[in-house]
PDB file of C-alpha atoms in Angstrom:
ATOM      1  CA  MET A1386      64.381 -77.201 -90.317  1.00  0.00           C
ATOM      2  CA  PHE A1387      66.303 -74.593 -92.316  1.00  0.00           C
ATOM      3  CA  GLY A1388      64.841 -72.733 -95.290  1.00  0.00           C
ATOM      4  CA  GLU A1389      66.880 -70.255 -97.330  1.00  0.00           C
ATOM      5  CA  ILE A1390      64.933 -66.987 -97.284  1.00  0.00           C
ATOM      6  CA  HIS A1391      67.471 -64.684 -98.880  1.00  0.00           C
ATOM      7  CA  GLY A1392      68.905 -66.314-101.991  1.00  0.00           C
ATOM      8  CA  ARG A1393      70.207 -64.271-104.899  1.00  0.00           C
ATOM      9  CA  SER A1394      70.562 -65.463-108.448  1.00  0.00           C
ATOM     10  CA  ALA A1395      72.503 -64.158-111.417  1.00  0.00           C
ATOM     11  CA  PHE A1396      69.555 -61.805-111.983  1.00  0.00           C
ATOM     12  CA  SER A1397      70.991 -59.748-109.099  1.00  0.00           C
ATOM     13  CA  PHE A1398      73.613 -58.427-111.448  1.00  0.00           C
ATOM     14  CA  LEU A1399      77.071 -58.254-109.818  1.00  0.00           C
ATOM     15  CA  SER A1400      75.640 -59.652-106.543  1.00  0.00           C
ATOM     16  CA  GLY A1401      74.604 -63.217-107.367  1.00  0.00           C
ATOM     17  CA  ALA A1402      76.237 -65.823-109.585  1.00  0.00           C
ATOM     18  CA  MET A1403      73.927 -68.853-109.710  1.00  0.00           C
ATOM     19  CA  GLN A1404      71.206 -69.303-112.277  1.00  0.00           C
ATOM     20  CA  PRO A1405      67.782 -69.816-110.649  1.00  0.00           C
ATOM     21  CA  GLU A1406      67.857 -73.502-111.562  1.00  0.00           C
ATOM     22  CA  GLU A1407      71.251 -73.939-109.879  1.00  0.00           C
ATOM     23  CA  LEU A1408      69.984 -72.268-106.698  1.00  0.00           C
ATOM     24  CA  VAL A1409      67.063 -74.708-106.523  1.00  0.00           C
ATOM     25  CA  GLN A1410      69.256 -77.711-107.376  1.00  0.00           C
ATOM     26  CA  LYS A1411      71.695 -76.840-104.585  1.00  0.00           C
ATOM     27  CA  CYS A1412      68.811 -76.537-102.115  1.00  0.00           C
ATOM     28  CA  ALA A1413      67.508 -79.923-103.280  1.00  0.00           C
ATOM     29  CA  GLU A1414      70.959 -81.467-102.736  1.00  0.00           C
ATOM     30  CA  LEU A1415      71.046 -80.030 -99.205  1.00  0.00           C
ATOM     31  CA  GLU A1416      67.443 -81.146 -98.561  1.00  0.00           C
ATOM     32  CA  ILE A1417      66.312 -77.588 -97.896  1.00  0.00           C
ATOM     33  CA  PRO A1418      62.485 -77.655 -98.087  1.00  0.00           C
ATOM     34  CA  ALA A1419      61.914 -73.988 -99.010  1.00  0.00           C
ATOM     35  CA  VAL A1420      63.913 -71.278-100.746  1.00  0.00           C
ATOM     36  CA  ALA A1421      63.376 -67.608-101.515  1.00  0.00           C
ATOM     37  CA  GLN A1422      64.949 -65.920-104.497  1.00  0.00           C
ATOM     38  CA  LEU A1423      65.314 -62.210-103.710  1.00  0.00           C
ATOM     39  CA  ASP A1424      66.982 -60.521-106.640  1.00  0.00           C
ATOM     40  CA  LEU A1425      67.801 -56.828-106.563  1.00  0.00           C
ATOM     41  CA  ASN A1426      65.035 -54.575-107.930  1.00  0.00           C
ATOM     42  CA  ASN A1427      63.628 -57.234-110.242  1.00  0.00           C
ATOM     43  CA  LEU A1428      61.601 -60.401-110.663  1.00  0.00           C
ATOM     44  CA  ALA A1429      63.142 -61.334-114.028  1.00  0.00           C
ATOM     45  CA  GLY A1430      64.348 -64.776-112.940  1.00  0.00           C
ATOM     46  CA  MET A1431      61.219 -65.627-110.990  1.00  0.00           C
ATOM     47  CA  PRO A1432      59.429 -67.768-113.637  1.00  0.00           C
ATOM     48  CA  ARG A1433      62.488 -69.996-114.048  1.00  0.00           C
ATOM     49  CA  PHE A1434      63.013 -70.180-110.273  1.00  0.00           C
ATOM     50  CA  TYR A1435      59.368 -70.986-109.535  1.00  0.00           C
ATOM     51  CA  LYS A1436      59.093 -73.678-112.217  1.00  0.00           C
ATOM     52  CA  GLU A1437      62.307 -75.383-111.081  1.00  0.00           C
ATOM     53  CA  ALA A1438      61.383 -75.268-107.378  1.00  0.00           C
ATOM     54  CA  VAL A1439      57.955 -76.815-107.981  1.00  0.00           C
ATOM     55  CA  LYS A1440      59.561 -79.508-110.152  1.00  0.00           C
ATOM     56  CA  ALA A1441      62.087 -80.266-107.370  1.00  0.00           C
ATOM     57  CA  GLY A1442      59.401 -80.415-104.653  1.00  0.00           C
ATOM     58  CA  ILE A1443      60.778 -77.323-102.910  1.00  0.00           C
ATOM     59  CA  LYS A1444      58.492 -74.542-101.692  1.00  0.00           C
ATOM     60  CA  PRO A1445      59.331 -71.445-103.760  1.00  0.00           C
ATOM     61  CA  ILE A1446      59.210 -68.137-101.893  1.00  0.00           C
ATOM     62  CA  ILE A1447      58.825 -65.122-104.151  1.00  0.00           C
ATOM     63  CA  GLY A1448      60.315 -61.746-103.365  1.00  0.00           C
ATOM     64  CA  ALA A1449      62.899 -59.129-104.230  1.00  0.00           C
ATOM     65  CA  GLU A1450      65.399 -56.840-102.616  1.00  0.00           C
ATOM     66  CA  VAL A1451      64.508 -53.184-103.080  1.00  0.00           C
ATOM     67  CA  ARG A1452      67.280 -50.602-103.107  1.00  0.00           C
ATOM     68  CA  LEU A1453      66.446 -47.471-101.126  1.00  0.00           C
ATOM     69  CA  TRP A1454      67.435 -43.850-101.781  1.00  0.00           C
ATOM     70  CA  ASP A1455      70.446 -44.174 -99.429  1.00  0.00           C
ATOM     71  CA  ASP A1456      71.764 -47.331-101.177  1.00  0.00           C
ATOM     72  CA  SER A1457      70.581 -49.622 -98.397  1.00  0.00           C
ATOM     73  CA  VAL A1458      68.454 -52.635 -99.377  1.00  0.00           C
ATOM     74  CA  VAL A1459      65.154 -53.926 -97.981  1.00  0.00           C
ATOM     75  CA  PRO A1460      64.246 -57.566 -98.714  1.00  0.00           C
ATOM     76  CA  LEU A1461      60.522 -58.063 -99.373  1.00  0.00           C
ATOM     77  CA  ILE A1462      58.671 -61.389 -99.571  1.00  0.00           C
ATOM     78  CA  VAL A1463      55.301 -61.927-101.214  1.00  0.00           C
ATOM     79  CA  GLU A1464      52.667 -63.195 -98.780  1.00  0.00           C
ATOM     80  CA  ASN A1465      49.741 -63.540-101.212  1.00  0.00           C
ATOM     81  CA  LYS A1466      48.424 -62.447-104.627  1.00  0.00           C
ATOM     82  CA  ARG A1467      47.987 -58.874-103.418  1.00  0.00           C
ATOM     83  CA  GLY A1468      51.594 -58.905-102.278  1.00  0.00           C
ATOM     84  CA  TYR A1469      52.776 -60.056-105.695  1.00  0.00           C
ATOM     85  CA  ARG A1470      50.795 -57.238-107.290  1.00  0.00           C
ATOM     86  CA  SER A1471      52.221 -54.731-104.787  1.00  0.00           C
ATOM     87  CA  LEU A1472      55.791 -55.871-105.411  1.00  0.00           C
ATOM     88  CA  CYS A1473      55.364 -55.762-109.199  1.00  0.00           C
ATOM     89  CA  ARG A1474      53.905 -52.263-108.970  1.00  0.00           C
ATOM     90  CA  LEU A1475      56.643 -51.058-106.618  1.00  0.00           C
ATOM     91  CA  LEU A1476      59.409 -52.396-108.861  1.00  0.00           C
ATOM     92  CA  SER A1477      57.746 -50.940-111.963  1.00  0.00           C
ATOM     93  CA  HIS A1478      57.270 -47.560-110.276  1.00  0.00           C
ATOM     94  CA  ILE A1479      60.861 -47.192-109.142  1.00  0.00           C
ATOM     95  CA  GLY A1480      62.195 -48.625-112.397  1.00  0.00           C
ATOM     96  CA  LEU A1481      60.269 -46.115-114.495  1.00  0.00           C
ATOM     97  CA  SER A1482      61.208 -43.221-112.205  1.00  0.00           C
ATOM     98  CA  ALA A1483      64.974 -43.446-112.763  1.00  0.00           C
ATOM     99  CA  PRO A1484      67.547 -44.149-115.458  1.00  0.00           C
ATOM    100  CA  LYS A1485      68.350 -47.830-116.038  1.00  0.00           C
ATOM    101  CA  GLY A1486      70.273 -49.328-113.136  1.00  0.00           C
ATOM    102  CA  GLU A1487      69.599 -46.401-110.807  1.00  0.00           C
ATOM    103  CA  ALA A1488      66.158 -47.339-109.411  1.00  0.00           C
ATOM    104  CA  ARG A1489      65.719 -46.349-105.777  1.00  0.00           C
ATOM    105  CA  ALA A1490      62.668 -46.412-103.504  1.00  0.00           C
ATOM    106  CA  ALA A1491      61.698 -43.909-100.831  1.00  0.00           C
ATOM    107  CA  PHE A1492      59.787 -44.896 -97.712  1.00  0.00           C
ATOM    108  CA  ASP A1493      56.705 -43.274 -99.323  1.00  0.00           C
ATOM    109  CA  ASP A1494      57.035 -45.757-102.201  1.00  0.00           C
ATOM    110  CA  LEU A1495      57.313 -48.680 -99.792  1.00  0.00           C
ATOM    111  CA  GLU A1496      54.218 -47.475 -97.959  1.00  0.00           C
ATOM    112  CA  GLU A1497      52.172 -47.010-101.138  1.00  0.00           C
ATOM    113  CA  TYR A1498      52.929 -50.555-102.315  1.00  0.00           C
ATOM    114  CA  SER A1499      53.077 -52.434 -98.995  1.00  0.00           C
ATOM    115  CA  GLU A1500      49.916 -54.520 -99.045  1.00  0.00           C
ATOM    116  CA  GLY A1501      50.534 -58.268 -98.865  1.00  0.00           C
ATOM    117  CA  LEU A1502      54.285 -58.013 -98.376  1.00  0.00           C
ATOM    118  CA  ILE A1503      56.539 -59.279 -95.605  1.00  0.00           C
ATOM    119  CA  CYS A1504      59.598 -57.173 -94.817  1.00  0.00           C
ATOM    120  CA  LEU A1505      62.888 -58.700 -93.758  1.00  0.00           C
ATOM    121  CA  ALA A1506      64.436 -55.788 -91.922  1.00  0.00           C
ATOM    122  CA  GLY A1507      67.872 -57.116 -92.686  1.00  0.00           C
ATOM    123  CA  SER A1508      70.786 -57.540 -90.369  1.00  0.00           C
ATOM    124  CA  PRO A1509      73.998 -55.584 -89.815  1.00  0.00           C
ATOM    125  CA  ALA A1510      75.700 -58.105 -92.113  1.00  0.00           C
ATOM    126  CA  THR A1511      73.455 -57.140 -95.059  1.00  0.00           C
ATOM    127  CA  GLU A1512      73.258 -54.029 -97.207  1.00  0.00           C
ATOM    128  CA  PHE A1513      70.230 -52.866 -95.194  1.00  0.00           C
ATOM    129  CA  PHE A1514      72.437 -50.772 -92.940  1.00  0.00           C
ATOM    130  CA  ALA A1515      74.943 -49.680 -95.579  1.00  0.00           C
ATOM    131  CA  GLY A1516      73.356 -46.315 -96.281  1.00  0.00           C
ATOM    132  CA  GLY A1517      74.336 -44.441 -93.162  1.00  0.00           C
ATOM    133  CA  GLY A1518      77.863 -45.561 -92.419  1.00  0.00           C
ATOM    134  CA  GLU A1519      78.672 -47.598 -89.348  1.00  0.00           C
ATOM    135  CA  PRO A1520      75.471 -49.065 -87.838  1.00  0.00           C
ATOM    136  CA  ASP A1521      74.565 -48.085 -84.294  1.00  0.00           C
ATOM    137  CA  ALA A1522      71.741 -49.291 -82.052  1.00  0.00           C
ATOM    138  CA  ALA A1523      69.668 -46.101 -82.330  1.00  0.00           C
ATOM    139  CA  ARG A1524      69.847 -46.042 -86.120  1.00  0.00           C
ATOM    140  CA  ILE A1525      69.002 -49.745 -86.371  1.00  0.00           C
ATOM    141  CA  ALA A1526      66.032 -49.365 -84.021  1.00  0.00           C
ATOM    142  CA  SER A1527      64.815 -46.337 -85.971  1.00  0.00           C
ATOM    143  CA  ARG A1528      65.028 -48.163 -89.299  1.00  0.00           C
ATOM    144  CA  ILE A1529      63.242 -51.243 -87.992  1.00  0.00           C
ATOM    145  CA  GLY A1530      60.586 -48.986 -86.434  1.00  0.00           C
ATOM    146  CA  GLN A1531      60.016 -47.246 -89.772  1.00  0.00           C
ATOM    147  CA  LEU A1532      59.621 -50.553 -91.579  1.00  0.00           C
ATOM    148  CA  ALA A1533      57.329 -51.979 -88.896  1.00  0.00           C
ATOM    149  CA  GLY A1534      55.220 -48.834 -89.258  1.00  0.00           C
ATOM    150  CA  ILE A1535      54.853 -49.534 -92.984  1.00  0.00           C
ATOM    151  CA  TYR A1536      54.429 -53.326 -93.016  1.00  0.00           C
ATOM    152  CA  GLY A1537      53.088 -53.890 -89.492  1.00  0.00           C
ATOM    153  CA  ALA A1538      54.841 -55.573 -86.607  1.00  0.00           C
ATOM    154  CA  ALA A1539      53.440 -58.979 -87.593  1.00  0.00           C
ATOM    155  CA  SER A1540      54.934 -58.698 -91.095  1.00  0.00           C
ATOM    156  CA  THR A1541      58.360 -57.250 -90.244  1.00  0.00           C
ATOM    157  CA  PHE A1542      61.183 -59.604 -89.315  1.00  0.00           C
ATOM    158  CA  VAL A1543      64.849 -59.023 -88.484  1.00  0.00           C
ATOM    159  CA  GLU A1544      67.258 -61.388 -90.186  1.00  0.00           C
ATOM    160  CA  LEU A1545      69.875 -62.985 -87.978  1.00  0.00           C
TER     161      LEU A1545
END
């Protein structure tokens, strides 16, 4: 059974177009049992998304994409209440540390706020590898190794 684990809404400004309710409605139409809304550097649309998913009988998966210092993006999913707290603190920290629209995280930030989070290490088709030019096997392995070192091997997944 398929579950969308990397949906973006209009709250990912210039990257997503659907309102959270539309994302959930489309998943309901396609009989997708679970959906994650991972907006860039924010959880602003999460209350609307969560409420609509519960109403539609779809399992809501909470998370966000976090932009790194090199403009690559790491998708993070909340595993539990501690994870939600960690993600909120991470997003607040990077948001307060930079001018509006320029928030970036360093690996130290990810490590400090990693508890209870699942990392989707991305795929070459995502922005995860955008920061260093053309992806190569050594760079990909290094990046995934860094993330697995922060989140643990059991909580780090590569998107295909």
